[in-house]
PDB file of C-alpha atoms in Angstrom:
ATOM      1  CA  MET A   1       6.532 -36.731  18.000  1.00  0.00           C
ATOM      2  CA  THR A   2       2.987 -35.566  17.705  1.00  0.00           C
ATOM      3  CA  ASP A   3       1.067 -34.041  14.780  1.00  0.00           C
ATOM      4  CA  ARG A   4      -0.255 -31.041  16.743  1.00  0.00           C
ATOM      5  CA  PRO A   5      -0.219 -27.813  14.832  1.00  0.00           C
ATOM      6  CA  SER A   6       2.410 -25.270  15.886  1.00  0.00           C
ATOM      7  CA  PRO A   7       1.456 -22.142  17.848  1.00  0.00           C
ATOM      8  CA  ILE A   8       1.812 -20.173  14.553  1.00  0.00           C
ATOM      9  CA  SER A   9      -0.461 -22.495  12.515  1.00  0.00           C
ATOM     10  CA  ARG A  10      -2.989 -22.606  15.376  1.00  0.00           C
ATOM     11  CA  ALA A  11      -3.354 -18.792  15.061  1.00  0.00           C
ATOM     12  CA  TYR A  12      -4.700 -19.122  11.445  1.00  0.00           C
ATOM     13  CA  GLN A  13      -6.997 -21.996  12.002  1.00  0.00           C
ATOM     14  CA  ASP A  14     -10.059 -19.762  12.226  1.00  0.00           C
ATOM     15  CA  ILE A  15      -9.422 -18.129   8.813  1.00  0.00           C
ATOM     16  CA  ASP A  16     -12.145 -19.564   6.553  1.00  0.00           C
ATOM     17  CA  ASP A  17     -12.413 -19.413   2.915  1.00  0.00           C
ATOM     18  CA  ALA A  18     -14.032 -16.003   2.912  1.00  0.00           C
ATOM     19  CA  GLY A  19     -11.254 -14.656   5.032  1.00  0.00           C
ATOM     20  CA  CYS A  20      -8.639 -16.118   2.741  1.00  0.00           C
ATOM     21  CA  ARG A  21     -10.340 -14.357  -0.240  1.00  0.00           C
ATOM     22  CA  VAL A  22     -10.267 -11.020   1.685  1.00  0.00           C
ATOM     23  CA  PHE A  23      -6.557 -11.616   2.448  1.00  0.00           C
ATOM     24  CA  GLN A  24      -5.750 -12.348  -1.093  1.00  0.00           C
ATOM     25  CA  ASP A  25      -7.660  -9.259  -2.376  1.00  0.00           C
ATOM     26  CA  ALA A  26      -5.809  -7.005   0.048  1.00  0.00           C
ATOM     27  CA  LEU A  27      -2.424  -8.409  -1.064  1.00  0.00           C
ATOM     28  CA  GLU A  28      -3.341  -7.949  -4.758  1.00  0.00           C
ATOM     29  CA  LEU A  29      -4.521  -4.383  -4.009  1.00  0.00           C
ATOM     30  CA  VAL A  30      -1.171  -3.271  -2.269  1.00  0.00           C
ATOM     31  CA  GLY A  31       0.841  -5.464  -4.572  1.00  0.00           C
ATOM     32  CA  ARG A  32      -0.371  -3.825  -7.771  1.00  0.00           C
ATOM     33  CA  ARG A  33       2.608  -2.157  -9.485  1.00  0.00           C
ATOM     34  CA  TRP A  34       3.038   1.564  -8.448  1.00  0.00           C
ATOM     35  CA  THR A  35       0.217   1.449  -5.882  1.00  0.00           C
ATOM     36  CA  GLY A  36       2.541   1.523  -2.895  1.00  0.00           C
ATOM     37  CA  ALA A  37       4.532   4.361  -4.292  1.00  0.00           C
ATOM     38  CA  ILE A  38       1.501   6.342  -5.055  1.00  0.00           C
ATOM     39  CA  LEU A  39       0.044   5.853  -1.563  1.00  0.00           C
ATOM     40  CA  LEU A  40       3.425   6.738   0.033  1.00  0.00           C
ATOM     41  CA  ALA A  41       3.508   9.976  -2.100  1.00  0.00           C
ATOM     42  CA  ALA A  42       0.024  10.795  -0.900  1.00  0.00           C
ATOM     43  CA  ALA A  43       1.051  10.097   2.714  1.00  0.00           C
ATOM     44  CA  ARG A  44       4.031  12.525   2.270  1.00  0.00           C
ATOM     45  CA  GLY A  45       1.865  15.354   1.071  1.00  0.00           C
ATOM     46  CA  ALA A  46       1.656  15.053  -2.732  1.00  0.00           C
ATOM     47  CA  ARG A  47      -1.793  16.561  -3.817  1.00  0.00           C
ATOM     48  CA  ARG A  48      -1.437  17.546  -7.481  1.00  0.00           C
ATOM     49  CA  PHE A  49      -0.853  15.279 -10.433  1.00  0.00           C
ATOM     50  CA  GLY A  50       2.572  16.810 -11.036  1.00  0.00           C
ATOM     51  CA  GLU A  51       3.703  16.263  -7.431  1.00  0.00           C
ATOM     52  CA  TYR A  52       2.750  12.547  -7.813  1.00  0.00           C
ATOM     53  CA  ARG A  53       4.638  12.294 -11.072  1.00  0.00           C
ATOM     54  CA  VAL A  54       7.711  13.741  -9.365  1.00  0.00           C
ATOM     55  CA  ALA A  55       7.399  11.586  -6.268  1.00  0.00           C
ATOM     56  CA  VAL A  56       6.803   8.236  -8.148  1.00  0.00           C
ATOM     57  CA  THR A  57       9.884   8.111 -10.398  1.00  0.00           C
ATOM     58  CA  GLY A  58       9.521   6.069 -13.605  1.00  0.00           C
ATOM     59  CA  ILE A  59       5.679   5.949 -13.864  1.00  0.00           C
ATOM     60  CA  SER A  60       4.037   7.258 -16.946  1.00  0.00           C
ATOM     61  CA  ASP A  61       1.333   9.874 -16.882  1.00  0.00           C
ATOM     62  CA  ARG A  62      -1.131   7.493 -18.477  1.00  0.00           C
ATOM     63  CA  LEU A  63      -0.472   4.850 -15.750  1.00  0.00           C
ATOM     64  CA  LEU A  64      -0.387   7.356 -12.916  1.00  0.00           C
ATOM     65  CA  ALA A  65      -3.833   8.621 -14.027  1.00  0.00           C
ATOM     66  CA  GLN A  66      -5.159   5.117 -14.257  1.00  0.00           C
ATOM     67  CA  ARG A  67      -3.821   4.149 -10.763  1.00  0.00           C
ATOM     68  CA  LEU A  68      -5.173   7.205  -9.190  1.00  0.00           C
ATOM     69  CA  LYS A  69      -8.508   6.429 -10.622  1.00  0.00           C
ATOM     70  CA  GLU A  70      -8.258   2.890  -9.276  1.00  0.00           C
ATOM     71  CA  LEU A  71      -7.280   4.022  -5.902  1.00  0.00           C
ATOM     72  CA  GLU A  72     -10.269   6.425  -5.919  1.00  0.00           C
ATOM     73  CA  ALA A  73     -12.534   3.608  -6.854  1.00  0.00           C
ATOM     74  CA  ASP A  74     -11.055   1.538  -3.965  1.00  0.00           C
ATOM     75  CA  GLY A  75     -11.716   4.350  -1.517  1.00  0.00           C
ATOM     76  CA  LEU A  76      -8.080   5.001  -0.798  1.00  0.00           C
ATOM     77  CA  ILE A  77      -7.606   8.366  -2.532  1.00  0.00           C
ATOM     78  CA  GLU A  78     -10.002  11.205  -2.711  1.00  0.00           C
ATOM     79  CA  ARG A  79     -10.215  13.334  -5.794  1.00  0.00           C
ATOM     80  CA  THR A  80     -11.365  16.964  -5.425  1.00  0.00           C
ATOM     81  CA  VAL A  81     -12.183  19.223  -8.406  1.00  0.00           C
ATOM     82  CA  ILE A  82     -11.607  22.951  -7.513  1.00  0.00           C
ATOM     83  CA  PRO A  83     -13.644  25.007 -10.024  1.00  0.00           C
ATOM     84  CA  THR A  84     -11.046  27.707 -10.798  1.00  0.00           C
ATOM     85  CA  SER A  85      -9.724  28.797 -14.167  1.00  0.00           C
ATOM     86  CA  PRO A  86      -7.983  26.474 -15.023  1.00  0.00           C
ATOM     87  CA  VAL A  87      -9.729  23.795 -13.108  1.00  0.00           C
ATOM     88  CA  GLN A  88      -7.499  22.281 -10.437  1.00  0.00           C
ATOM     89  CA  ILE A  89      -7.672  18.662  -9.297  1.00  0.00           C
ATOM     90  CA  ARG A  90      -6.302  17.578  -6.023  1.00  0.00           C
ATOM     91  CA  TYR A  91      -5.737  14.001  -4.608  1.00  0.00           C
ATOM     92  CA  ALA A  92      -5.456  13.068  -0.939  1.00  0.00           C
ATOM     93  CA  PRO A  93      -5.498   9.850   0.988  1.00  0.00           C
ATOM     94  CA  THR A  94      -8.860   8.952   2.506  1.00  0.00           C
ATOM     95  CA  ARG A  95      -9.220   7.784   6.036  1.00  0.00           C
ATOM     96  CA  ASP A  96      -8.933   4.255   4.698  1.00  0.00           C
ATOM     97  CA  GLY A  97      -5.871   5.109   2.750  1.00  0.00           C
ATOM     98  CA  ALA A  98      -4.127   6.595   5.715  1.00  0.00           C
ATOM     99  CA  GLU A  99      -5.074   3.519   7.720  1.00  0.00           C
ATOM    100  CA  LEU A 100      -3.715   1.198   5.063  1.00  0.00           C
ATOM    101  CA  MET A 101      -0.348   3.034   5.243  1.00  0.00           C
ATOM    102  CA  ARG A 102      -0.306   2.780   8.935  1.00  0.00           C
ATOM    103  CA  VAL A 103      -1.050  -0.984   8.950  1.00  0.00           C
ATOM    104  CA  LEU A 104       1.657  -1.525   6.225  1.00  0.00           C
ATOM    105  CA  GLN A 105       4.409  -0.076   8.485  1.00  0.00           C
ATOM    106  CA  PRO A 106       5.005  -3.331  10.235  1.00  0.00           C
ATOM    107  CA  LEU A 107       5.358  -5.123   6.835  1.00  0.00           C
ATOM    108  CA  VAL A 108       7.930  -2.457   5.846  1.00  0.00           C
ATOM    109  CA  ASP A 109       9.762  -3.017   9.106  1.00  0.00           C
ATOM    110  CA  TRP A 110       9.749  -6.713   8.514  1.00  0.00           C
ATOM    111  CA  GLY A 111      11.145  -6.160   4.988  1.00  0.00           C
ATOM    112  CA  HIS A 112      14.145  -4.251   6.426  1.00  0.00           C
ATOM    113  CA  ARG A 113      14.846  -6.955   8.885  1.00  0.00           C
ATOM    114  CA  HIS A 114      14.382  -9.661   6.350  1.00  0.00           C
ATOM    115  CA  ARG A 115      16.604  -8.031   3.772  1.00  0.00           C
ATOM    116  CA  GLY A 116      19.362  -7.678   6.427  1.00  0.00           C
ATOM    117  CA  ARG A 117      19.180 -11.339   7.279  1.00  0.00           C
ATOM    118  CA  VAL A 118      19.171 -12.399   3.598  1.00  0.00           C
ATOM    119  CA  ALA A 119      22.021 -10.205   2.775  1.00  0.00           C
ATOM    120  CA  GLY A 120      24.103 -11.923   5.476  1.00  0.00           C
ATOM    121  CA  GLY A 121      23.843  -9.380   8.184  1.00  0.00           C
ATOM    122  CA  PRO A 122      23.228 -10.119  11.845  1.00  0.00           C
ATOM    123  CA  PRO A 123      19.734 -10.549  13.174  1.00  0.00           C
ATOM    124  CA  GLY A 124      17.891  -7.120  13.124  1.00  0.00           C
ATOM    125  CA  ALA A 125      20.290  -5.736  10.533  1.00  0.00           C
ATOM    126  CA  GLY A 126      18.542  -3.141   8.284  1.00  0.00           C
ATOM    127  CA  ASP A 127      15.668  -2.610  10.821  1.00  0.00           C
ATOM    128  CA  GLY A 128      16.734   0.946  11.513  1.00  0.00           C
ATOM    129  CA  GLY A 129      17.378   0.160  15.137  1.00  0.00           C
ATOM    130  CA  ARG A 130      13.663  -0.720  15.885  1.00  0.00           C
TER     131      ARG A 130
END
């Protein structure tokens, strides 16, 4: 038996401390409570505050407003003020927000497969046939 790293561990040998911090920051960003649901609502077409409130069941108005501001500061949501009477505010995913949703799709797919295996289903159960 040798102490050579597995092919999986070799793939991550080039991740340095800075790369690890970037990875951790990205996980904390998407793992923040309600962030995923808000980004999904944006990807599905929510634009006005009320549309987000309906799409993200259980979130308070205060927390929704806070998360939208955070996502705007992170460059994932764009806020547009329309100077009408009354003023209208629209939110939409930025290019980075849309890209984040695309790169998260494999994680969602993995979650479906993993849930199926943990629940005792056959391999591939819960993956929607993908």
